[in-house]
Coordinates of C-alpha atoms and ligand atoms in Angstrom, one line a residue:
X1 CA 4.2 -46.9 21.8
X2 CA 4.5 -48.8 18.6
X3 CA 4.5 -45.5 16.9
X4 CA 7.8 -44.7 18.5
X5 CA 9.4 -47.7 16.9
X6 CA 7.7 -47.2 13.6
X7 CA 8.7 -43.6 13.5
X8 CA 11.5 -44.5 11.1
X9 CA 8.9 -45.3 8.4
X10 CA 8.1 -42.4 6.2
X11 CA 5.1 -40.2 6.9
X12 CA 3.4 -41.4 3.7
X13 CA 3.5 -45.0 4.9
X14 CA 2.3 -44.1 8.3
X15 CA -0.7 -42.3 6.9
X16 CA -1.4 -45.3 4.8
X17 CA -1.4 -47.3 8.0
X18 CA -3.8 -44.9 9.6
X19 CA -6.1 -45.3 6.6
X20 CA -5.8 -49.0 6.9
X21 CA -6.6 -48.7 10.6
X22 CA -9.8 -46.8 9.9
X23 CA -10.8 -49.2 7.3
X24 CA -10.1 -52.0 9.7
X25 CA -12.2 -50.5 12.5
X26 CA -14.9 -50.0 10.0
X27 CA -14.9 -53.6 9.1
X28 CA -14.8 -54.6 12.7
X29 CA -17.8 -52.5 13.5
X30 CA -19.7 -53.9 10.6
X31 CA -18.8 -57.4 11.7
X32 CA -19.9 -56.8 15.2
X33 CA -23.1 -55.2 14.1
X34 CA -23.9 -58.3 12.1
X35 CA -23.2 -60.3 15.2
X36 CA -20.9 -62.7 13.4
X37 CA -18.6 -64.9 15.4
X38 CA -15.6 -62.7 14.8
X39 CA -13.7 -60.7 17.4
X40 CA -11.1 -58.0 16.6
X41 CA -8.6 -60.0 18.6
X42 CA -9.1 -63.0 16.2
X43 CA -8.1 -60.9 13.2
X44 CA -5.1 -59.2 14.8
X45 CA -2.6 -61.8 14.0
X46 CA -3.2 -61.4 10.3
X47 CA -2.4 -57.8 10.3
X48 CA 1.1 -56.3 9.9
X49 CA 2.7 -55.4 13.2
X50 CA 2.5 -51.7 12.8
X51 CA -1.3 -52.0 12.6
X52 CA -1.8 -54.8 15.1
X53 CA 0.1 -53.2 17.9
X54 CA -2.0 -50.0 18.1
X55 CA -5.2 -51.9 17.8
X56 CA -4.1 -54.3 20.5
X57 CA -3.2 -51.3 22.6
X58 CA -6.6 -49.8 22.2
X59 CA -8.3 -53.1 23.1
X60 CA -6.2 -53.9 26.2
X61 CA -4.7 -52.3 29.2
X62 CA -0.9 -52.6 29.2
X63 CA -0.9 -55.3 31.9
X64 CA -3.0 -57.6 29.7
X65 CA -0.4 -57.4 26.9
X66 CA 2.2 -59.1 29.0
X67 CA 2.9 -62.7 28.4
X68 CA 1.1 -64.9 30.9
X69 CA 2.9 -67.7 32.4
X70 CA 1.1 -71.0 31.9
X71 CA 3.5 -73.4 33.7
X72 CA 6.6 -75.4 33.3
X73 CA 6.6 -78.9 31.7
X74 CA 9.1 -81.6 31.9
X75 CA 8.7 -85.4 31.4
X76 CA 7.5 -85.9 35.0
X77 CA 5.4 -82.7 35.1
X78 CA 2.6 -82.8 32.6
X79 CA 0.3 -79.8 32.7
X80 CA -3.3 -80.2 32.0
X81 CA -6.1 -78.0 31.1
X82 CA -5.2 -74.4 31.3
X83 CA -7.4 -72.0 29.5
X84 CA -5.9 -70.2 26.5
X85 CA -7.3 -67.1 24.8
X86 CA -8.7 -69.2 22.0
X87 CA -8.5 -72.9 23.0
X88 CA -10.2 -73.7 26.3
X89 CA -8.6 -77.0 27.0
X90 CA -4.9 -77.6 26.6
X91 CA -2.4 -80.1 27.7
X92 CA 1.4 -80.2 27.4
X93 CA 4.3 -82.5 28.2
X94 CA 7.9 -83.1 27.3
X95 CA 9.4 -86.3 25.9
X96 CA 13.2 -86.7 26.0
X97 CA 14.7 -88.5 23.0
X98 CA 18.1 -89.2 21.5
X99 CA 17.6 -88.9 17.8
X100 CA 21.0 -87.5 17.1
X101 CA 22.8 -90.1 19.2
X102 CA 24.6 -87.4 21.1
X103 CA 25.7 -87.5 24.7
X104 CA 22.7 -85.4 25.9
X105 CA 20.0 -85.9 23.3
X106 CA 17.1 -83.7 22.6
X107 CA 13.4 -83.5 23.3
X108 CA 9.9 -83.0 21.9
X109 CA 7.4 -80.7 23.5
X110 CA 3.8 -82.0 22.9
X111 CA 1.0 -79.5 23.2
X112 CA -2.6 -80.6 22.6
X113 CA -5.1 -77.8 22.1
X114 CA -8.9 -78.2 21.9
X115 CA -12.3 -76.4 22.2
X116 CA -11.6 -73.2 20.5
X117 CA -14.2 -70.5 21.3
X118 CA -14.4 -69.6 17.6
X119 CA -13.1 -71.0 14.4
X120 CA -11.1 -68.0 13.5
X121 CA -9.1 -67.6 16.6
X122 CA -5.6 -68.8 17.5
X123 CA -3.3 -69.1 20.5
X124 CA 0.3 -67.8 20.4
X125 CA 2.9 -69.3 22.7
X126 CA 6.4 -68.6 23.7
X127 CA 8.5 -71.5 25.0
X128 CA 11.6 -70.7 27.0
X129 CA 14.5 -72.1 28.9
X130 CA 17.5 -70.0 30.0
X131 CA 19.2 -71.3 26.9
X132 CA 16.6 -70.7 24.2
X133 CA 13.4 -68.9 23.4
X134 CA 11.1 -70.1 20.7
X135 CA 7.5 -69.7 19.8
X136 CA 4.6 -71.2 17.8
X137 CA 0.9 -70.5 17.2
X138 CA -2.0 -72.9 16.8
X139 CA -5.2 -72.5 14.8
X140 CA -6.3 -76.1 14.7
X141 CA -7.6 -78.4 17.4
X142 CA -5.2 -81.2 17.6
X143 CA -1.9 -82.3 19.1
X144 CA 1.1 -80.2 18.0
X145 CA 4.8 -80.8 18.6
X146 CA 7.8 -78.6 19.0
X147 CA 11.0 -80.4 18.2
X148 CA 14.3 -79.7 20.0
X149 CA 16.8 -81.7 18.1
X150 CA 19.5 -81.4 20.7
X151 CA 19.9 -79.6 24.0
X152 CA 22.4 -76.7 23.8
X153 CA 24.6 -78.4 26.5
X154 CA 24.4 -80.5 29.6
X155 CA 23.2 -77.5 31.6
X156 CA 20.1 -77.1 29.5
X157 CA 19.4 -80.8 29.6
X158 CA 19.6 -80.7 33.4
X159 CA 17.5 -77.6 33.6
X160 CA 14.7 -79.0 31.5
X161 CA 14.8 -82.3 33.4
X162 CA 14.5 -80.6 36.7
X163 CA 12.6 -77.4 36.1
X164 CA 11.1 -77.9 32.6
X165 CA 10.3 -75.7 29.7
X166 CA 8.4 -72.6 30.6
X167 CA 5.3 -71.9 28.5
X168 CA 3.9 -68.4 28.1
X169 CA 0.6 -67.4 26.4
X170 CA 0.9 -64.3 24.3
X171 CA -1.6 -61.9 23.0
X172 CA -2.4 -63.0 19.4
X173 CA -1.5 -59.5 18.1
X174 CA 2.1 -60.1 19.1
X175 CA 2.5 -62.5 16.2
X176 CA 3.7 -59.8 13.8
X177 CA 6.2 -58.7 16.4
X178 CA 7.6 -62.1 16.9
X179 CA 7.8 -62.7 13.1
X180 CA 9.7 -59.5 12.6
X181 CA 11.9 -60.3 15.5
X182 CA 12.8 -63.7 14.0
X183 CA 13.4 -62.2 10.6
X184 CA 15.9 -59.6 11.8
X185 CA 17.2 -61.6 14.6
X186 CA 18.3 -65.2 13.9
X187 CA 20.1 -65.1 17.2
X188 CA 16.9 -65.8 19.1
X189 CA 16.4 -69.1 17.2
X190 CA 17.8 -72.4 18.2
X191 CA 20.6 -72.5 15.7
X192 CA 21.4 -68.8 15.8
X193 CA 24.2 -68.7 18.3
X194 CA 26.8 -69.6 15.8
X195 CA 29.7 -67.3 14.9
X196 CA 28.5 -66.8 11.3
X197 CA 25.0 -65.6 12.4
X198 CA 26.5 -63.1 14.7
X199 CA 28.9 -61.8 12.1
X200 CA 26.3 -61.8 9.4
X201 CA 23.9 -59.9 11.7
X202 CA 26.5 -57.2 12.7
X203 CA 27.5 -56.7 9.1
X204 CA 24.0 -56.3 7.8
X205 CA 22.4 -54.3 10.6
X206 CA 25.3 -52.3 12.0
X207 CA 27.5 -52.0 8.9
X208 CA 30.4 -53.7 10.8
X209 CA 33.3 -55.3 8.9
X210 CA 35.1 -58.4 9.7
X211 CA 38.5 -58.4 8.1
X212 CA 40.7 -61.3 8.8
X213 CA 44.1 -60.6 10.4
X214 CA 47.2 -62.5 9.7
X215 CA 48.0 -65.4 12.0
X216 CA 48.9 -65.7 14.9
X217 CA 45.8 -64.3 16.3
X218 CA 47.2 -63.3 19.7
X219 CA 50.0 -61.1 21.0
X220 CA 52.5 -61.9 23.7
X221 CA 52.1 -58.8 25.8
X222 CA 54.8 -57.6 28.2
X223 CA 53.2 -56.9 31.6
X224 CA 55.8 -54.2 32.3
X225 CA 54.2 -52.0 29.7
X226 CA 50.7 -52.3 31.2
X227 CA 49.5 -49.9 33.9
X228 CA 46.7 -49.4 36.3
X229 CA 43.6 -48.0 34.6
X230 CA 44.3 -49.3 31.1
X231 CA 41.2 -50.5 29.4
X232 CA 40.3 -53.8 27.8
X233 CA 37.6 -53.8 25.1
X234 CA 36.3 -57.3 24.4
X235 CA 34.0 -58.6 21.7
X236 CA 32.6 -62.1 21.8
X237 CA 31.1 -63.5 18.7
X238 CA 30.1 -67.1 19.4
X239 CA 27.7 -69.0 21.8
X240 CA 25.4 -67.6 24.3
X241 CA 27.5 -64.6 25.3
X242 CA 28.1 -63.9 21.6
X243 CA 24.4 -63.7 20.9
X244 CA 23.9 -61.5 24.0
X245 CA 26.7 -59.2 23.0
X246 CA 25.4 -58.9 19.4
X247 CA 22.1 -57.7 20.7
X248 CA 23.8 -55.2 23.0
X249 CA 26.0 -53.9 20.2
X250 CA 23.1 -53.5 17.9
X251 CA 20.9 -51.6 20.2
X252 CA 23.7 -49.4 21.6
X253 CA 26.0 -48.9 18.6
X254 CA 29.0 -50.2 20.4
X255 CA 31.6 -52.3 18.5
X256 CA 32.6 -54.2 21.7
X257 CA 30.3 -56.1 24.0
X258 CA 32.3 -56.4 27.1
X259 CA 35.0 -54.5 29.1
X260 CA 37.6 -55.0 31.8
X261 CA 40.2 -52.9 33.5
X262 CA 43.9 -53.4 34.4
X263 CA 45.2 -52.9 37.9
X264 CA 48.7 -53.2 39.2
X265 CA 49.4 -54.0 42.8
X266 CA 52.3 -52.6 44.9
X267 CA 54.5 -55.5 43.8
X268 CA 53.9 -54.8 40.2
X269 CA 51.7 -57.8 39.6
X270 CA 49.0 -57.3 37.0
X271 CA 45.3 -58.0 37.8
X272 CA 42.2 -57.7 35.8
X273 CA 39.0 -56.2 37.2
X274 CA 35.9 -57.5 35.5
X275 CA 32.2 -57.3 36.0
X276 CA 30.6 -60.3 34.3
X277 CA 33.2 -62.8 35.2
X278 CA 31.8 -66.3 35.4
X279 CA 32.5 -68.1 38.7
X280 CA 32.6 -71.9 39.2
X281 CA 28.9 -71.9 39.9
X282 CA 28.1 -70.3 36.6
X283 CA 27.1 -67.0 38.1
X284 CA 28.2 -63.7 36.6
X285 CA 30.0 -61.7 39.3
X286 CA 32.5 -58.9 39.7
X287 CA 35.9 -60.3 40.2
X288 CA 39.6 -59.3 40.3
X289 CA 41.7 -62.0 38.8
X290 CA 45.4 -62.4 38.2
X291 CA 46.4 -61.5 34.6
X292 CA 47.9 -65.0 33.9
X293 CA 44.7 -66.7 34.9
X294 CA 42.5 -64.3 33.0
X295 CA 44.6 -64.5 29.8
X296 CA 44.8 -68.2 30.0
X297 CA 41.0 -68.4 30.1
X298 CA 40.6 -66.0 27.2
X299 CA 43.3 -67.8 25.1
X300 CA 42.3 -71.4 25.8
X301 CA 39.0 -71.8 27.5
X302 CA 36.6 -69.1 26.4
X303 CA 34.3 -70.7 23.8
X304 CA 32.8 -67.4 22.7
X305 CA 35.8 -66.6 20.5
X306 CA 36.7 -63.4 22.3
X307 CA 38.4 -60.5 20.4
X308 CA 40.3 -58.3 22.7
X309 CA 41.8 -54.8 22.4
X310 CA 44.1 -53.1 24.9
X311 CA 43.5 -49.4 25.2
X312 CA 46.3 -47.7 27.2
X313 CA 45.5 -44.5 29.1
X314 CA 47.0 -41.2 27.9
X315 CA 50.1 -40.4 30.0
X316 CA 48.4 -37.2 31.3
X317 CA 45.3 -39.1 32.3
X318 CA 47.4 -41.8 33.9
X319 CA 49.1 -39.2 35.9
X320 CA 45.7 -38.2 37.4
X321 CA 44.8 -41.9 38.1
X322 CA 44.7 -42.5 41.9
X323 CA 45.6 -46.1 42.1
X324 CA 44.8 -46.4 45.8
X325 CA 41.3 -45.1 45.3
X326 CA 40.9 -47.4 42.3
X327 CA 41.9 -50.5 44.3
X328 CA 39.7 -49.5 47.2
X329 CA 36.7 -49.3 44.9
X330 CA 37.5 -52.6 43.1
X331 CA 38.0 -54.5 46.3
X332 CA 34.7 -53.1 47.7
X333 CA 32.9 -54.5 44.7
X334 CA 34.6 -57.9 44.4
X335 CA 32.2 -60.8 44.6
X336 CA 29.0 -58.7 44.0
X337 CA 26.7 -59.7 41.2
X338 CA 26.8 -58.4 37.6
X339 CA 24.5 -55.5 37.2
X340 CA 21.8 -56.5 34.7
X341 CA 19.7 -53.6 35.8
X342 CA 22.1 -50.9 34.8
X343 CA 22.9 -52.7 31.6
X344 CA 19.5 -52.2 30.1
X345 CA 19.0 -48.6 31.3
X346 CA 22.2 -47.4 29.8
X347 CA 20.9 -47.7 26.3
X348 CA 17.3 -46.5 26.9
X349 CA 17.6 -42.7 27.1
X350 CA 14.8 -41.5 24.9
X351 CA 11.3 -42.6 24.1
X352 CA 11.6 -42.9 20.4
X353 CA 15.3 -42.9 19.7
X354 CA 16.6 -46.1 21.2
X355 CA 14.4 -49.0 19.9
X356 CA 15.3 -50.3 16.5
X357 CA 12.2 -52.0 15.1
X358 CA 10.8 -54.5 16.0
X359 CA 11.8 -53.7 19.6
X360 CA 9.7 -51.4 21.7
X361 CA 8.9 -50.8 25.3
X362 CA 6.2 -53.5 25.3
X363 CA 8.7 -56.0 24.0
X364 CA 11.1 -55.0 26.8
X365 CA 8.3 -55.6 29.3
X366 CA 7.5 -58.9 27.7
X367 CA 11.1 -60.0 27.8
X368 CA 11.3 -58.9 31.5
X369 CA 8.3 -61.0 32.2
X370 CA 9.6 -64.1 30.6
X371 CA 13.0 -63.6 32.1
X372 CA 11.6 -63.2 35.6
X373 CA 10.0 -66.6 35.4
X374 CA 13.0 -68.5 34.2
X375 CA 15.8 -66.7 36.0
X376 CA 14.0 -65.2 39.0
X377 CA 17.1 -65.0 41.1
X378 CA 18.9 -62.9 38.5
X379 CA 17.7 -60.3 36.2
X380 CA 14.1 -59.9 37.1
X381 CA 14.3 -58.9 40.7
X382 CA 16.8 -56.2 39.8
X383 CA 14.7 -54.9 36.9
X384 CA 11.7 -54.7 39.1
X385 CA 13.8 -53.0 41.8
X386 CA 15.2 -50.6 39.2
X387 CA 11.7 -49.7 38.0
X388 CA 10.4 -49.3 41.6
X389 CA 13.3 -46.8 42.2
X390 CA 12.2 -44.8 39.2
X391 CA 8.6 -44.7 40.5
X392 CA 9.7 -44.1 44.1
X393 CA 7.8 -47.2 45.2
X394 CA 8.8 -50.5 46.8
X395 CA 8.1 -54.1 46.1
X396 CA 5.8 -53.7 43.2
X397 CA 5.9 -56.5 40.6
X398 CA 5.9 -55.7 36.9
X399 CA 2.2 -55.8 36.6
X400 CA 1.7 -53.5 39.5
X401 CA 4.3 -51.2 38.1
X402 CA 2.5 -50.9 34.8
X403 CA -0.8 -50.2 36.5
X404 CA 0.8 -47.5 38.8
X405 CA 2.5 -45.9 35.8
X406 CA -0.8 -45.6 33.9
X407 CA -2.5 -44.3 37.0
X408 CA 0.0 -41.5 37.1
X409 CA -0.7 -40.6 33.5
X410 CA 2.7 -41.8 32.4
X411 CA 3.8 -44.7 30.2
X412 CA 6.2 -47.6 30.5
X413 CA 8.3 -46.0 27.7
X414 CA 8.7 -42.9 29.8
X415 CA 9.5 -44.8 32.9
X416 CA 12.4 -46.6 31.2
X417 CA 14.0 -43.3 30.1
X418 CA 14.5 -42.0 33.6
X419 CA 18.3 -42.0 34.2
X420 CA 19.8 -44.5 36.6
X421 CA 21.5 -42.9 39.6
X422 CA 24.9 -44.2 40.4
X423 CA 24.2 -44.0 44.2
X424 CA 21.1 -46.2 44.0
X425 CA 21.7 -49.2 46.2
X426 CA 19.9 -52.5 45.4
X427 CA 18.9 -55.3 47.7
X428 CA 22.0 -57.2 46.7
X429 CA 24.1 -54.1 47.2
X430 CA 25.7 -52.0 44.5
X431 CA 26.1 -54.0 41.3
X432 CA 27.4 -52.8 38.0
X433 CA 27.4 -53.9 34.4
X434 CA 30.9 -54.4 32.9
X435 CA 31.2 -50.9 31.7
X436 CA 29.6 -49.2 34.7
X437 CA 32.3 -51.0 36.8
X438 CA 35.2 -49.7 34.8
X439 CA 33.8 -46.1 34.6
X440 CA 32.9 -46.0 38.3
X441 CA 36.5 -47.1 39.0
X442 CA 37.7 -44.2 36.8
X443 CA 35.4 -41.9 38.7
X444 CA 36.7 -43.0 42.0
X445 CA 40.3 -42.7 40.7
X446 CA 39.7 -39.1 39.8
X447 CA 39.5 -39.2 36.0
X448 CA 36.3 -37.2 35.8
X449 CA 37.9 -34.4 37.9
X450 CA 35.6 -31.7 39.1
X451 CA 32.5 -32.8 37.1
X452 CA 32.5 -36.3 38.6
X453 CA 29.3 -35.4 40.6
X454 CA 27.5 -34.7 37.3
X455 CA 28.4 -37.9 35.6
X456 CA 26.1 -40.9 35.9
X457 CA 28.4 -43.7 34.7
X458 CA 25.4 -46.1 34.4
X459 CA 24.2 -43.9 31.5
X460 CA 27.3 -44.8 29.4
X461 CA 27.3 -47.5 26.9
X462 CA 30.6 -49.3 26.0
X463 CA 30.8 -47.1 22.9
X464 CA 30.5 -44.0 25.1
X465 CA 33.3 -45.3 27.2
X466 CA 35.9 -46.0 24.4
X467 CA 34.9 -42.6 22.8
X468 CA 36.1 -40.8 25.9
X469 CA 39.3 -38.8 25.2
X470 CA 41.2 -40.7 27.9
X471 CA 43.5 -42.9 25.8
X472 CA 46.9 -42.7 24.2
X473 CA 46.8 -40.7 21.0
X474 CA 50.5 -40.8 20.1
X475 CA 51.2 -44.1 18.3
X476 CA 54.9 -43.8 18.8
X477 CA 54.3 -44.2 22.5
X478 CA 52.3 -47.5 22.1
X479 CA 54.2 -50.6 23.5
X480 CA 56.5 -52.3 21.0
X481 CA 54.3 -55.5 20.9
X482 CA 51.2 -53.4 20.1
X483 CA 49.7 -54.8 16.8
X484 CA 53.1 -56.5 16.0
X485 CA 51.3 -59.5 14.6
X486 CA 49.2 -57.4 12.2
X487 CA 50.0 -55.5 9.0
X488 CA 47.5 -52.7 9.8
X489 CA 48.4 -50.4 12.6
X490 CA 45.4 -49.6 14.8
X491 CA 45.5 -46.6 17.2
X492 CA 45.0 -49.2 20.0
X493 CA 46.5 -52.6 20.5
X494 CA 44.5 -55.6 19.5
X495 CA 45.9 -58.5 21.5
X496 CA 43.6 -61.3 20.4
X497 CA 41.2 -62.2 17.6
X498 CA 40.9 -63.5 14.1
X499 CA 39.1 -60.4 12.8
X500 CA 40.4 -56.8 13.1
X501 CA 38.5 -54.9 15.8
X502 CA 37.1 -51.5 14.8
X503 CA 36.1 -48.9 17.4
X504 CA 34.5 -46.0 15.5
X505 CA 34.7 -42.8 17.5
X506 CA 37.6 -44.1 19.6
X507 CA 39.3 -41.5 21.9
X508 CA 37.3 -38.6 20.5
X509 CA 35.2 -36.9 23.2
X510 CA 36.0 -34.9 26.3
X511 CA 33.6 -35.7 29.2
X512 CA 31.0 -33.0 30.0
X513 CA 28.3 -32.5 32.6
X514 CA 25.3 -34.9 32.3
X515 CA 27.0 -36.7 29.4
X516 CA 25.0 -39.4 27.7
X517 CA 21.8 -38.9 29.6
X518 CA 19.6 -38.1 26.6
X519 CA 21.2 -39.8 23.6
X520 CA 19.3 -41.7 20.9
X521 CA 20.9 -44.8 19.4
X522 CA 19.2 -45.8 16.2
X523 CA 20.9 -48.3 13.9
X524 CA 22.4 -48.3 11.4
X525 CA 23.9 -44.8 11.6
X526 CA 23.6 -44.2 15.4
X527 CA 23.4 -40.5 14.9
X528 CA 24.4 -38.7 18.1
X529 CA 23.5 -35.1 18.7
X530 CA 26.2 -33.0 20.4
X531 CA 25.9 -32.7 24.2
X532 CA 23.1 -35.2 24.5
Ligands
LIG1 C1 22.5 -91.2 23.1 O1 23.0 -92.2 22.3 C2 24.4 -92.3 22.3 C3 24.9 -93.3 21.3 O2 24.0 -94.4 21.2 C4 24.9 -92.6 23.7 O3 26.3 -92.6 23.8 C5 24.4 -91.5 24.6 O4 24.7 -91.8 26.0 C6 22.9 -91.4 24.5 N1 22.4 -90.2 25.3 C7 21.4 -90.2 26.1 C8 21.1 -88.9 26.8 O5 20.7 -91.2 26.3
LIG2 C1 54.7 -66.0 22.4 O1 55.5 -66.7 23.4 C2 55.6 -68.0 23.2 C3 56.3 -68.7 24.3 O2 57.1 -67.7 25.0 C4 56.3 -68.3 21.8 O3 56.3 -69.7 21.6 C5 55.4 -67.6 20.7 O4 56.1 -67.8 19.5 C6 55.3 -66.2 21.0 N1 54.3 -65.6 20.1 C7 54.6 -64.5 19.4 C8 53.4 -64.0 18.5 O5 55.5 -63.8 19.6
LIG3 C1 44.0 -41.2 46.5 O1 42.9 -41.8 47.1 C2 43.1 -42.1 48.5 C3 42.0 -43.0 48.9 O2 40.8 -42.5 48.5 C4 43.2 -40.8 49.3 O3 43.4 -41.1 50.6 C5 44.4 -40.0 48.7 O4 44.5 -38.7 49.3 C6 44.3 -39.8 47.2 N1 45.5 -39.2 46.7 C7 45.5 -38.1 45.9 C8 46.8 -37.7 45.5 O5 44.5 -37.5 45.7
LIG4 C1 1.6 -58.8 41.2 O1 1.2 -58.5 42.5 C2 -0.2 -58.4 42.6 C3 -0.6 -58.0 44.0 O2 0.1 -56.9 44.4 C4 -0.8 -59.8 42.2 O3 -2.3 -59.7 42.2 C5 -0.4 -60.2 40.8 O4 -0.8 -61.5 40.5 C6 1.1 -60.2 40.7 N1 1.5 -60.4 39.3 C7 2.5 -61.2 39.0 C8 2.7 -61.4 37.5 O5 3.1 -61.8 39.8
LIG5 C1 47.1 -35.9 22.0 O1 46.3 -35.2 23.0 C2 46.9 -34.2 23.6 C3 46.2 -33.8 24.8 O2 44.8 -33.9 24.6 C4 47.1 -33.0 22.6 O3 47.7 -31.9 23.2 C5 48.0 -33.6 21.5 O4 48.1 -32.6 20.4 C6 47.4 -34.8 20.9 N1 48.3 -35.5 20.0 C7 48.0 -36.0 18.8 C8 49.1 -36.6 18.0 O5 46.9 -35.9 18.4

């Protein structure tokens, strides 16, 4: 498992690890023989992740490796005396404060740990709200605190007041993973959602460039030049969505993190079809909104600093586009929830080729576990459902799924690589990620022609979508306003954003049967074999 993610290290370093591992087991056996109060689990946190994970795997069944939910604490809900792996008596509570003098203030999580079973052990915890995830570990019997200077926004404040901060106990061997995660991924930390962290991360880990464009940073488009089926590639670089998109871009190799599609009605009015549109209740749904409303939001209200490119269809492709069928599909999906389940499966195609370290299948399982506690109504149910579909089972929770998978002699890694089927229907109906929505609409509208039955759109990442040879390739036919505010002429029209959008591989690939069902996606090069 971990070997899949460490496969990028050279063979000499992996044999070094194997040596180290043997040495380590030797020490352990000596220690146990001498009956000293050490346990291999106690030493795990001190080892590099590449070593600790395999050892951890050999000591535990996969189910035991999942984070275990201890409880939620708020100021009114103090939790007392749960048993950790190391400390046998623990207490936690939250205290609200206003040290920054802001409107919403911050909080301190107190956690008191005592009665360790040995003097070498430690407990590792992850603390989560839907707005932040953080972690800490404790060696010493005493009261520890975790400081949250300021809540992200009113919504987090309300959430913690009502539902509390969720606490998860992790296997101590996860320490290396969490450390690695935090090193490469500032986005997970409290302060990491800023624009500069997102930009810095994408430059460093993807080789992306962020060249500033001349002001004004938006274009006045003329709706007359826009047609049904034209594509919008969107890249958000700030705030919660920015962080989420940065992760998605990094693991999938896409240079945009969100998509939408243009639709004209019979009166010539322009609408935008979008999966992942936030409604008044803060839920992400599939929506069809009038262009003016959508554009006004992106220009004036979207705090994620969206960058937007307009990708017009090639005239030959547009001629094939069945507007009636596209509208029928779009309307049938309107109001349905955003498809978290097909988002994750679109990038996991291969066992070793899709997880940049320190991510791996275990970490995916851990994230699913944490997520299922704090957003049960959202992602988790759908992930569990999606995993059940892959096993051909019903109603199993994540632990059951892991047990069942092992029983069948398979692994969680393998389970994740089974392609999503576009005709799978979930308990909340059909739901789609932003890109599955656009491509399914293309499929219904006839753009995949005769091979439509052999295309699973849920296997396409955003990069796979803009790489399709569907778009205008003759720059003289681009609308007059296309890139008029910029001194660089892109092959598509960037209509908003301070930085110039790059879409490597744009408009370069004809669709083929079973396209994108077996593609690796390893940063920073994202090598893609032909016909994968
Ligand atoms: C924090 O203090 C500021 C200034 O004293 C005040 O305006 C604000 O309402 C306080 N916030 C909370 C949550 O108490
Ligand atoms: C866009 O239109 C507005 C109002 O019609 C105008 O004030 C503005 O200068 C135009 N911007 C560009 C880039 O043409
Ligand atoms: C377009 O789609 C509609 C609805 O699915 C269908 O009735 C019609 O025959 C299609 N038109 C063409 C030209 O295929
Ligand atoms: C999963 O379901 C099993 C029973 O099928 C139950 O024993 C177990 O506690 C559940 N696990 C979680 C994490 O809910
Ligand atoms: C654009 O694509 C069409 C059809 O795929 C092709 O015939 C044409 O040569 C291409 N034009 C340019 C400028 O690349």
